[in-house]
Coordinates of C-alpha atoms in Angstrom, one line a residue:
M1 CA 11.9 -54.4 -9.1
K2 CA 13.8 -55.6 -6.0
I3 CA 15.3 -59.1 -5.9
P4 CA 16.6 -61.0 -2.9
F5 CA 20.1 -62.4 -2.5
K6 CA 22.4 -63.6 0.3
F7 CA 26.0 -62.6 1.0
E8 CA 27.9 -64.3 3.7
N9 CA 24.7 -65.9 4.9
K10 CA 22.9 -62.5 5.4
S11 CA 19.9 -61.5 3.4
Y12 CA 19.8 -58.4 1.2
T13 CA 17.9 -56.9 -1.8
A14 CA 18.9 -55.0 -4.9
N15 CA 17.5 -53.8 -8.1
S16 CA 16.9 -56.4 -10.8
G17 CA 19.5 -56.0 -13.5
E18 CA 22.3 -54.8 -11.2
S19 CA 25.8 -56.3 -11.2
I20 CA 26.8 -58.2 -8.2
A21 CA 29.3 -55.4 -7.3
S22 CA 26.8 -52.6 -7.5
A23 CA 24.3 -54.6 -5.5
L24 CA 26.8 -55.2 -2.7
I25 CA 28.0 -51.6 -2.7
S26 CA 24.4 -50.3 -2.6
N27 CA 24.1 -52.3 0.6
K28 CA 27.4 -50.7 1.9
I29 CA 29.4 -53.9 1.4
Y30 CA 32.9 -53.1 0.1
T31 CA 35.0 -56.1 1.1
L32 CA 34.4 -58.8 -1.5
N33 CA 37.3 -61.2 -1.0
E34 CA 40.5 -61.7 1.1
K35 CA 43.6 -62.3 -0.8
Y36 CA 46.6 -63.5 1.3
S37 CA 44.8 -62.0 4.3
S38 CA 44.5 -58.7 2.4
K39 CA 40.9 -57.4 2.0
R40 CA 39.9 -56.5 -1.5
G41 CA 36.9 -55.0 -3.3
V42 CA 35.9 -53.4 -6.5
F43 CA 38.8 -51.4 -8.1
C44 CA 38.6 -51.0 -11.9
G45 CA 34.9 -51.8 -12.4
M46 CA 35.5 -53.1 -15.9
G47 CA 36.7 -56.7 -15.4
V48 CA 40.4 -56.0 -15.9
C49 CA 41.9 -56.1 -12.4
H50 CA 40.0 -59.2 -11.1
E51 CA 40.0 -57.7 -7.6
C52 CA 36.3 -58.3 -7.1
L53 CA 36.3 -62.1 -7.4
V54 CA 33.5 -63.8 -5.4
E55 CA 31.9 -67.2 -5.1
V56 CA 28.4 -67.4 -6.5
N57 CA 26.2 -70.4 -6.1
G58 CA 29.3 -72.5 -5.5
Q59 CA 31.2 -71.2 -8.5
N60 CA 34.6 -69.5 -7.8
N61 CA 36.3 -66.7 -9.7
V62 CA 33.2 -64.7 -10.6
R63 CA 33.9 -61.1 -11.4
A64 CA 31.4 -59.2 -9.4
C65 CA 31.6 -56.0 -11.6
I66 CA 30.7 -58.0 -14.7
K67 CA 28.3 -60.6 -13.5
Q68 CA 24.6 -59.7 -13.3
L69 CA 22.9 -60.5 -10.0
D70 CA 20.4 -63.3 -10.2
S71 CA 17.5 -63.6 -7.9
N72 CA 18.2 -65.7 -4.7
A73 CA 21.9 -65.8 -5.5
I74 CA 24.1 -67.2 -2.7
I75 CA 27.3 -65.2 -2.6
Y76 CA 30.4 -65.6 -0.5
K77 CA 33.7 -63.8 -0.2
Q78 CA 36.3 -65.7 -2.2
K79 CA 38.9 -66.8 0.4
E80 CA 40.7 -69.4 -1.6
I81 CA 40.7 -71.2 -4.9
I82 CA 39.1 -74.6 -4.7
I83 CA 40.6 -77.1 -7.2
K84 CA 38.0 -79.4 -8.5
E85 CA 38.6 -82.5 -10.6
F86 CA 37.4 -82.0 -14.2
K87 CA 35.3 -84.8 -15.5
K88 CA 35.1 -84.8 -19.3
D89 CA 31.6 -85.2 -20.7
T90 CA 31.6 -88.5 -22.5
S91 CA 28.1 -88.2 -23.8
E92 CA 27.5 -88.2 -27.5
Q93 CA 25.9 -84.7 -27.5
K94 CA 28.6 -82.1 -27.8
K95 CA 28.5 -78.3 -28.0
I96 CA 29.4 -77.1 -31.4
S97 CA 31.7 -74.1 -32.0
V98 CA 29.8 -71.5 -33.9
K99 CA 31.7 -69.8 -36.8
Y100 CA 31.0 -66.5 -38.6
D101 CA 32.6 -65.3 -41.8
T102 CA 32.4 -61.5 -42.4
E103 CA 34.1 -58.8 -44.3
L104 CA 34.8 -56.6 -41.2
L105 CA 35.1 -57.5 -37.6
I106 CA 35.2 -54.6 -35.1
I107 CA 36.5 -55.5 -31.6
G108 CA 35.3 -52.9 -29.1
G109 CA 31.8 -51.4 -28.9
G110 CA 32.7 -47.9 -27.6
I111 CA 32.3 -44.7 -29.4
G112 CA 35.1 -45.5 -31.8
G113 CA 33.9 -49.0 -32.7
L114 CA 30.3 -47.8 -33.1
S115 CA 31.4 -45.0 -35.4
A116 CA 33.5 -47.4 -37.5
A117 CA 30.6 -49.8 -37.7
L118 CA 28.2 -47.0 -38.8
S119 CA 30.4 -45.6 -41.6
A120 CA 31.4 -49.1 -42.9
S121 CA 27.9 -50.4 -42.9
N122 CA 26.6 -47.2 -44.5
C123 CA 28.8 -48.1 -47.5
G124 CA 27.5 -51.7 -47.5
V125 CA 30.3 -53.5 -45.7
N126 CA 29.1 -56.8 -44.0
T127 CA 30.1 -55.9 -40.4
I128 CA 30.2 -57.7 -37.1
L129 CA 30.7 -55.7 -33.9
I130 CA 31.7 -57.4 -30.6
D131 CA 32.1 -56.1 -27.1
D132 CA 32.8 -57.8 -23.7
R133 CA 30.1 -55.7 -21.9
E134 CA 26.4 -56.3 -21.5
K135 CA 25.7 -53.1 -23.5
L136 CA 27.5 -51.2 -26.2
G137 CA 28.7 -47.7 -25.7
G138 CA 32.0 -48.1 -23.9
Q139 CA 32.9 -45.8 -21.0
F140 CA 32.3 -42.5 -22.7
C141 CA 28.8 -43.4 -24.0
K142 CA 28.0 -45.8 -21.1
Q143 CA 24.4 -46.9 -21.4
P144 CA 22.2 -47.3 -18.3
I145 CA 21.5 -51.0 -17.6
I146 CA 18.7 -50.2 -15.2
N147 CA 16.4 -47.2 -15.2
E148 CA 16.8 -46.9 -19.0
N149 CA 14.3 -44.1 -19.2
M150 CA 16.1 -41.9 -16.7
L151 CA 17.1 -38.4 -17.7
L152 CA 20.0 -39.0 -20.2
D153 CA 23.1 -36.8 -20.6
E154 CA 24.5 -35.9 -24.0
Q155 CA 27.0 -38.7 -24.0
V156 CA 24.4 -41.4 -23.3
K157 CA 22.2 -39.9 -26.0
L158 CA 25.1 -39.9 -28.5
G159 CA 25.8 -43.6 -27.7
R160 CA 22.1 -44.6 -28.0
N161 CA 21.9 -42.8 -31.4
L162 CA 24.9 -44.6 -32.7
I163 CA 23.7 -48.0 -31.4
N164 CA 20.3 -47.5 -33.0
K165 CA 21.8 -46.6 -36.4
V166 CA 24.2 -49.5 -36.6
I167 CA 21.3 -51.9 -35.7
E168 CA 19.2 -50.3 -38.4
N169 CA 22.1 -50.9 -40.9
G170 CA 22.0 -54.6 -40.1
V171 CA 25.3 -54.7 -38.2
R172 CA 25.6 -58.1 -36.4
I173 CA 26.2 -57.3 -32.7
F174 CA 27.7 -59.7 -30.1
T175 CA 27.7 -58.3 -26.5
N176 CA 29.1 -60.2 -23.4
T177 CA 31.6 -61.6 -25.9
S178 CA 35.3 -61.8 -24.9
V179 CA 38.1 -62.4 -27.3
F180 CA 40.7 -64.8 -25.8
A181 CA 42.8 -65.8 -28.8
I182 CA 43.8 -64.8 -32.3
F183 CA 45.4 -67.3 -34.7
E184 CA 46.7 -67.3 -38.3
E185 CA 44.5 -66.0 -41.1
K186 CA 42.8 -63.6 -38.7
E187 CA 40.9 -66.4 -36.9
I188 CA 39.4 -64.8 -33.7
L189 CA 38.3 -67.0 -30.8
A190 CA 35.8 -65.6 -28.3
L191 CA 33.5 -66.8 -25.5
K192 CA 29.9 -65.7 -25.1
D193 CA 27.9 -67.2 -22.3
N194 CA 30.4 -70.2 -22.2
E195 CA 29.9 -70.8 -25.9
L196 CA 32.9 -70.8 -28.2
I197 CA 32.6 -68.5 -31.2
T198 CA 35.0 -68.3 -34.1
F199 CA 35.1 -65.2 -36.3
R200 CA 36.9 -65.2 -39.6
P201 CA 36.9 -61.7 -41.1
K202 CA 38.7 -60.2 -44.1
K203 CA 39.5 -57.0 -42.1
I204 CA 39.7 -56.2 -38.4
I205 CA 39.4 -52.9 -36.6
F206 CA 40.6 -52.8 -33.1
S207 CA 38.9 -50.3 -30.9
T208 CA 39.7 -51.8 -27.5
G209 CA 40.2 -48.5 -25.7
A210 CA 42.1 -48.1 -22.5
F211 CA 42.1 -48.7 -18.7
E212 CA 43.2 -46.5 -15.9
R213 CA 46.8 -46.4 -14.7
G214 CA 47.6 -47.8 -11.2
Y215 CA 48.9 -45.3 -8.7
P216 CA 50.7 -47.1 -5.9
V217 CA 50.4 -45.5 -2.5
K218 CA 50.1 -47.1 1.0
G219 CA 46.5 -48.4 1.2
W220 CA 45.6 -48.2 -2.5
T221 CA 44.4 -51.9 -2.4
L222 CA 41.8 -51.3 0.4
P223 CA 38.1 -51.8 -0.3
G224 CA 36.5 -48.5 -1.2
V225 CA 39.5 -47.3 -3.2
M226 CA 38.4 -47.3 -6.9
T227 CA 39.2 -45.8 -10.2
T228 CA 37.2 -42.9 -11.6
G229 CA 35.9 -45.3 -14.3
A230 CA 34.6 -47.7 -11.7
M231 CA 32.6 -45.0 -9.9
Q232 CA 31.3 -43.7 -13.1
S233 CA 30.3 -47.1 -14.4
M234 CA 28.3 -47.9 -11.2
L235 CA 26.5 -44.5 -11.4
K236 CA 25.7 -44.4 -15.1
G237 CA 25.1 -48.1 -15.5
Y238 CA 23.2 -48.9 -12.3
N239 CA 22.4 -45.6 -10.7
V240 CA 24.5 -46.5 -7.6
L241 CA 26.7 -44.1 -5.8
A242 CA 30.0 -45.8 -4.6
G243 CA 29.8 -43.7 -1.5
R244 CA 28.3 -40.6 0.0
K245 CA 31.5 -38.8 0.9
I246 CA 34.2 -39.1 -1.8
L247 CA 37.8 -37.8 -2.1
M248 CA 38.9 -37.6 -5.7
C249 CA 42.6 -37.7 -6.7
G250 CA 44.1 -37.7 -10.1
N251 CA 45.4 -35.8 -13.1
G252 CA 43.5 -34.4 -16.0
P253 CA 39.9 -33.2 -16.8
F254 CA 38.3 -36.6 -16.5
I255 CA 38.2 -36.4 -12.7
L256 CA 36.4 -33.0 -13.0
H257 CA 33.8 -34.6 -15.2
V258 CA 33.2 -37.5 -12.9
A259 CA 33.2 -35.3 -9.9
K260 CA 30.4 -33.3 -11.5
E261 CA 28.4 -36.4 -12.2
L262 CA 28.8 -37.8 -8.7
K263 CA 27.8 -34.4 -7.1
K264 CA 24.7 -34.1 -9.2
A265 CA 23.7 -37.6 -8.1
G266 CA 23.9 -36.6 -4.5
A267 CA 27.5 -37.4 -3.4
E268 CA 29.5 -35.0 -1.2
I269 CA 32.8 -34.4 -3.0
V270 CA 35.0 -33.4 0.0
A271 CA 38.0 -32.3 -2.2
I272 CA 39.7 -32.8 -5.6
S273 CA 43.5 -33.4 -5.5
E274 CA 44.9 -32.4 -8.9
K275 CA 48.5 -33.4 -9.5
S276 CA 49.3 -30.7 -12.1
S277 CA 49.9 -27.1 -11.3
K278 CA 47.1 -24.5 -11.5
P279 CA 46.9 -22.8 -14.9
T280 CA 48.0 -19.2 -14.9
I281 CA 48.1 -16.2 -17.3
L282 CA 51.6 -17.4 -18.3
D283 CA 49.9 -20.4 -20.0
Y284 CA 48.1 -18.0 -22.4
K285 CA 49.7 -19.5 -25.5
I286 CA 48.4 -23.0 -24.6
L287 CA 44.9 -21.6 -23.7
I288 CA 44.7 -19.8 -27.1
K289 CA 45.5 -23.0 -29.0
L290 CA 42.9 -24.9 -27.0
I291 CA 40.3 -22.3 -27.8
F292 CA 41.2 -22.2 -31.5
N293 CA 41.2 -25.9 -32.0
S294 CA 38.0 -26.8 -30.0
F295 CA 36.2 -24.0 -28.4
K296 CA 33.4 -26.5 -27.5
L297 CA 35.7 -28.7 -25.4
F298 CA 37.5 -25.7 -23.9
F299 CA 34.2 -24.2 -22.8
K300 CA 33.1 -27.6 -21.4
G301 CA 36.1 -27.6 -19.2
V302 CA 35.3 -24.1 -18.0
R303 CA 31.8 -25.2 -17.1
Y304 CA 33.2 -28.0 -15.0
L305 CA 35.3 -25.6 -13.0
L306 CA 32.4 -23.2 -12.6
F307 CA 30.2 -26.0 -11.3
L308 CA 32.8 -27.0 -8.7
K309 CA 33.2 -23.4 -7.6
I310 CA 29.4 -22.8 -7.3
N311 CA 29.1 -26.0 -5.3
R312 CA 32.1 -25.1 -3.1
I313 CA 34.1 -28.2 -4.0
P314 CA 37.8 -27.4 -3.3
V315 CA 40.4 -28.2 -5.9
F316 CA 44.0 -28.6 -4.6
Y317 CA 46.4 -28.1 -7.5
G318 CA 49.8 -29.5 -7.2
Y319 CA 48.7 -32.1 -4.6
E320 CA 48.8 -35.9 -4.8
I321 CA 47.5 -38.8 -2.7
T322 CA 50.3 -40.1 -0.4
S323 CA 48.5 -42.6 1.9
I324 CA 45.2 -44.3 2.6
E325 CA 44.2 -45.9 5.8
G326 CA 41.1 -47.9 6.6
K327 CA 39.0 -48.3 9.7
G328 CA 35.8 -50.3 9.4
N329 CA 34.0 -49.0 6.3
A330 CA 35.7 -45.6 6.5
L331 CA 38.8 -44.4 4.7
T332 CA 41.2 -41.6 5.6
G333 CA 43.1 -40.2 2.6
T334 CA 46.1 -37.9 3.0
I335 CA 47.1 -35.6 0.1
K336 CA 50.3 -33.6 0.1
N337 CA 51.5 -30.8 -2.1
I338 CA 54.3 -31.9 -4.4
G339 CA 57.7 -30.6 -3.3
G340 CA 56.2 -29.1 -0.1
N341 CA 55.3 -30.1 3.4
D342 CA 51.6 -29.2 3.5
S343 CA 49.3 -32.1 3.9
K344 CA 45.5 -32.5 4.3
C345 CA 43.5 -35.5 5.6
F346 CA 39.9 -36.4 4.7
E347 CA 37.7 -39.1 6.2
V348 CA 35.4 -40.5 3.5
D349 CA 33.5 -43.5 2.3
C350 CA 35.4 -43.9 -0.9
I351 CA 38.6 -42.6 -2.6
C352 CA 38.7 -42.2 -6.3
L353 CA 42.0 -42.5 -8.2
G354 CA 42.3 -41.2 -11.8
Y355 CA 45.9 -40.7 -12.8
G356 CA 45.7 -41.3 -16.5
F357 CA 45.3 -44.3 -18.8
N358 CA 47.1 -47.2 -20.4
S359 CA 46.2 -48.3 -23.9
S360 CA 44.7 -51.8 -24.3
N361 CA 47.1 -52.8 -27.0
N362 CA 47.9 -56.4 -26.0
M363 CA 46.1 -58.0 -28.9
L364 CA 47.8 -55.6 -31.4
R365 CA 51.2 -56.4 -29.9
F366 CA 50.4 -60.1 -30.0
L367 CA 49.7 -59.9 -33.7
G368 CA 53.1 -58.3 -34.3
C369 CA 51.9 -54.8 -35.1
K370 CA 54.7 -52.3 -35.0
H371 CA 54.8 -50.1 -31.9
D372 CA 57.0 -47.0 -31.2
Y373 CA 58.2 -46.2 -27.8
Q374 CA 57.1 -42.8 -26.5
S375 CA 59.5 -41.5 -23.8
D376 CA 57.3 -38.8 -22.3
S377 CA 54.6 -41.2 -21.3
N378 CA 56.9 -44.2 -21.0
S379 CA 54.5 -46.1 -23.2
L380 CA 54.0 -47.7 -26.6
V381 CA 52.1 -46.1 -29.5
T382 CA 50.8 -48.3 -32.3
F383 CA 52.3 -47.4 -35.7
R384 CA 49.6 -46.8 -38.4
H385 CA 49.5 -45.7 -42.0
D386 CA 47.3 -42.8 -43.1
D387 CA 44.3 -45.1 -43.5
F388 CA 44.7 -46.3 -39.8
Q389 CA 46.0 -49.7 -41.0
T390 CA 48.8 -51.0 -38.8
S391 CA 52.0 -52.6 -40.0
V392 CA 50.1 -55.9 -40.3
K393 CA 48.0 -56.0 -43.5
D394 CA 44.2 -55.8 -43.0
I395 CA 44.6 -54.9 -39.3
Y396 CA 43.3 -51.4 -38.3
A397 CA 43.5 -49.7 -35.0
I398 CA 41.7 -46.6 -33.7
G399 CA 41.2 -44.6 -30.5
D400 CA 42.8 -45.0 -27.2
C401 CA 44.2 -48.5 -27.8
V402 CA 46.6 -46.7 -30.1
Q403 CA 47.4 -43.6 -28.1
I404 CA 45.5 -41.8 -25.4
N405 CA 43.7 -39.0 -27.2
G406 CA 40.2 -39.1 -25.8
A407 CA 36.7 -40.1 -27.0
Q408 CA 36.2 -37.4 -29.6
V409 CA 39.4 -38.5 -31.4
A410 CA 38.2 -42.1 -31.2
Q411 CA 34.9 -41.2 -32.8
L412 CA 36.5 -39.4 -35.7
E413 CA 39.1 -42.1 -36.3
G414 CA 36.3 -44.7 -36.1
T415 CA 34.3 -43.0 -38.8
L416 CA 37.3 -42.6 -41.1
S417 CA 38.6 -46.2 -40.6
G418 CA 35.1 -47.5 -41.5
Y419 CA 35.2 -45.5 -44.8
N420 CA 38.8 -46.7 -45.4
V421 CA 37.9 -50.3 -45.0
A422 CA 34.9 -49.9 -47.3
D423 CA 37.2 -48.3 -49.9
S424 CA 39.8 -51.1 -49.6
L425 CA 37.0 -53.6 -50.2
S426 CA 36.0 -51.7 -53.4
Y427 CA 32.7 -50.4 -52.1
D428 CA 31.5 -47.2 -53.6
I429 CA 31.6 -44.2 -51.2
N430 CA 29.0 -41.7 -52.4
S431 CA 29.4 -37.9 -52.4
E432 CA 27.6 -37.5 -49.1
Y433 CA 30.0 -39.9 -47.3
L434 CA 33.0 -38.4 -49.1
E435 CA 32.1 -35.0 -47.7
D436 CA 31.6 -36.5 -44.3
K437 CA 35.1 -38.1 -44.6
N438 CA 36.7 -34.8 -45.5
T439 CA 35.0 -33.0 -42.6
C440 CA 36.2 -35.7 -40.2
E441 CA 39.8 -35.4 -41.4
S442 CA 39.7 -31.7 -40.8
K443 CA 38.2 -32.0 -37.3
L444 CA 40.6 -34.8 -36.4
R445 CA 43.7 -32.6 -37.1
K446 CA 42.3 -29.9 -34.8
L447 CA 41.4 -32.3 -32.1
K448 CA 44.8 -33.9 -32.0
T449 CA 46.4 -30.5 -31.7
F450 CA 43.9 -29.8 -28.8
Q451 CA 44.9 -32.9 -27.0
V452 CA 48.6 -32.2 -27.3
N453 CA 48.1 -28.7 -25.7
L454 CA 45.6 -30.0 -23.1
W455 CA 48.3 -32.3 -21.7
K456 CA 50.8 -29.5 -21.7
L457 CA 48.4 -27.7 -19.4
Y458 CA 48.0 -30.8 -17.2
K459 CA 51.6 -31.9 -17.3
S460 CA 52.8 -33.6 -14.2
N461 CA 55.6 -35.9 -13.1
D462 CA 56.1 -39.3 -11.5
N463 CA 57.1 -37.8 -8.2
N464 CA 55.3 -40.3 -6.1
L465 CA 57.6 -43.1 -7.3
S466 CA 60.6 -41.5 -5.7
F467 CA 59.0 -41.7 -2.2
L468 CA 57.4 -45.2 -2.4
D469 CA 56.9 -46.8 0.9
K470 CA 58.7 -50.2 1.0
D471 CA 55.4 -51.9 2.0
V472 CA 53.4 -50.6 -0.9
E473 CA 52.0 -53.4 -3.0
I474 CA 53.0 -52.9 -6.7
C475 CA 51.5 -56.0 -8.1
R476 CA 48.0 -56.2 -6.7
C477 CA 47.3 -59.7 -8.0
E478 CA 50.4 -61.4 -6.4
C479 CA 50.7 -58.9 -3.5
I480 CA 54.3 -58.1 -4.5
K481 CA 55.6 -55.2 -2.4
Y482 CA 58.0 -52.5 -3.6
S483 CA 60.7 -53.8 -1.2
T484 CA 60.7 -57.1 -3.0
L485 CA 61.2 -55.4 -6.4
E486 CA 63.8 -53.0 -5.0
N487 CA 65.8 -56.0 -3.5
A488 CA 65.7 -57.8 -6.8
L489 CA 66.8 -54.7 -8.7
E490 CA 69.7 -54.1 -6.4
N491 CA 70.8 -57.7 -6.9
G492 CA 71.1 -57.3 -10.7
F493 CA 67.6 -58.2 -11.9
A494 CA 67.3 -55.1 -14.1
S495 CA 64.6 -55.9 -16.6
I496 CA 60.9 -56.5 -16.3
S497 CA 61.3 -60.1 -17.6
D498 CA 64.0 -60.7 -14.9
L499 CA 61.7 -59.3 -12.2
K500 CA 58.8 -61.4 -13.4
L501 CA 60.9 -64.6 -13.1
K502 CA 62.3 -63.6 -9.8
T503 CA 59.3 -62.2 -8.0
R504 CA 56.2 -63.3 -10.0
V505 CA 55.2 -59.6 -10.6
G506 CA 52.8 -59.5 -13.5
M507 CA 51.8 -63.2 -13.3
G508 CA 48.4 -62.7 -11.7
P509 CA 44.9 -62.8 -13.4
C510 CA 45.2 -59.2 -14.7
Q511 CA 48.3 -60.3 -16.7
G512 CA 50.4 -57.3 -15.7
R513 CA 47.9 -54.7 -17.0
Y514 CA 48.1 -52.7 -13.8
C515 CA 51.6 -53.4 -12.4
G516 CA 53.4 -53.6 -15.7
Q517 CA 53.3 -49.8 -16.3
I518 CA 54.2 -49.1 -12.7
V519 CA 57.3 -51.4 -12.8
L520 CA 58.4 -49.8 -16.1
D521 CA 58.0 -46.3 -14.5
I522 CA 60.1 -47.5 -11.4
L523 CA 62.8 -48.9 -13.7
K524 CA 63.0 -45.6 -15.6
H525 CA 62.6 -43.0 -12.9
N526 CA 64.0 -44.7 -9.8
F527 CA 66.8 -46.8 -11.4
G528 CA 67.6 -45.0 -14.6
V529 CA 66.9 -48.0 -16.9
Q530 CA 66.6 -47.1 -20.6
I531 CA 63.2 -48.5 -21.7
N532 CA 62.4 -49.8 -25.2
E533 CA 59.6 -51.9 -26.7
A534 CA 61.2 -55.2 -25.8
D535 CA 61.0 -54.2 -22.1
F536 CA 57.2 -54.4 -21.9
F537 CA 55.4 -57.6 -20.8
T538 CA 55.0 -59.9 -23.7
P539 CA 51.3 -60.5 -24.6
R540 CA 50.2 -64.1 -24.6
I541 CA 47.1 -66.0 -25.2
P542 CA 44.6 -66.4 -23.6
F543 CA 44.2 -62.7 -23.3
M544 CA 41.9 -63.2 -20.3
P545 CA 41.8 -65.9 -17.6
L546 CA 39.9 -68.8 -19.2
K547 CA 38.3 -71.9 -17.8
I548 CA 39.9 -74.8 -19.5
E549 CA 36.7 -76.7 -18.6
N550 CA 34.6 -74.4 -20.7
L551 CA 37.0 -74.6 -23.7
I552 CA 37.2 -78.4 -23.6
E553 CA 33.4 -78.7 -23.3
S554 CA 33.0 -76.3 -26.2
V555 CA 35.4 -77.8 -28.7
G556 CA 34.9 -81.5 -27.7
D557 CA 37.4 -83.7 -29.5
E558 CA 37.8 -81.4 -32.5

């Protein structure tokens, strides 16, 4: 069913159930706000970057990618923040904070969280599962929000099967629920539809996943430039193509998978720019290890490449995006071979960036869980014991929030952590589940070996940082350019904390999630700074931008 809405005083229609972002993009509207005279649109598509803020029915700071479109909504580009006086409700009727005690709380409803919920609840553990999205499934098992009866791929079917099973097991599910604070004694504060909820579990499993790395080049903040995850979310969730002509740039097999999905949905993929070198016969040792440890995943990758070849989609190995220019609703992307002079330009509707992932570990770090610095990726890896418990008692962590290893690893770790929690709570694990546990442990060892060798095959460098244009914006939220950071670094501000104080980098609504890793890479690769755990942005509460108005109204005078 189509519903009407207005954007900038013009009338449009969209499918009922769509997000505001997908509704606007389906009407070929890419520019959603203007920050410091810089046009912005959807970028991450998962509520992390806050690039898609719009004004809806008089309310500012609405994330278009998260908020569902209401019939007759009146939407405007967000041009500035309007400060309104808050008037405290003095009426006797107050909203009451709802509190839930449970044995196990799982934060994150993707494939890892769902698998943990299933195995724990199979053993009888009282379990609550929360996620900040409208539907469970995460990115890998993304569930369609409209056209639910459309032809489903194997990932959607897997997610739906897991969701149905955890519901049958009586797992309490909270969607559209965002954790914003964690206090002593594992007290978790979250918001659901402006209602404050407090969770008090005995055990917590974090399965908060990851978000895509920023890749700073000239023009990467333009409307129409999105992450692979954003394009995939719009397609799988709302059956909306981000554009008809798409240039895909990145590193790793995920862009091949998304390119296939977009092509099958009717998009023209003009080219794929892959940063790593093309595999050759000299990589035979790596290829043999991939086949031995997961023939299924290896063959899936081969099928991707065959699909691209059959559909005549060119893949340029050893190329990276170097600049993006906009004219009207069109974008021109330039890719260049690394270490060479050959460049190619493509005029498209959208440009997709997919240069790896960052772990969503800010809550784990806030709790004081030990993290080890990994030099190769210039990132932090959460320390865990064999049972997936972190250095903090009763706090478990699984999947990509620990280390980027992919959805299959997250699924197995989720299943195992659920059993481990059940065992720690003295629940009986019957012979069937013990056999499943042993099988998962064996598969997990092989999959981790597969992942190690996969990224040997897709190994690349941070070459683009050496040639950054001085006008490239590093901090998208605060519009901090590379020249500003470079000037501060040359004047002795040599740590990420110093740069934050001097330039405001990392102080925007995304809380440094996108620029933080870029700044660390610049410090390491461009200025030779030795990085350690203390050099990363310090996580603080609230974990997400929060309306003080909502919090005060929820807790009253308590």
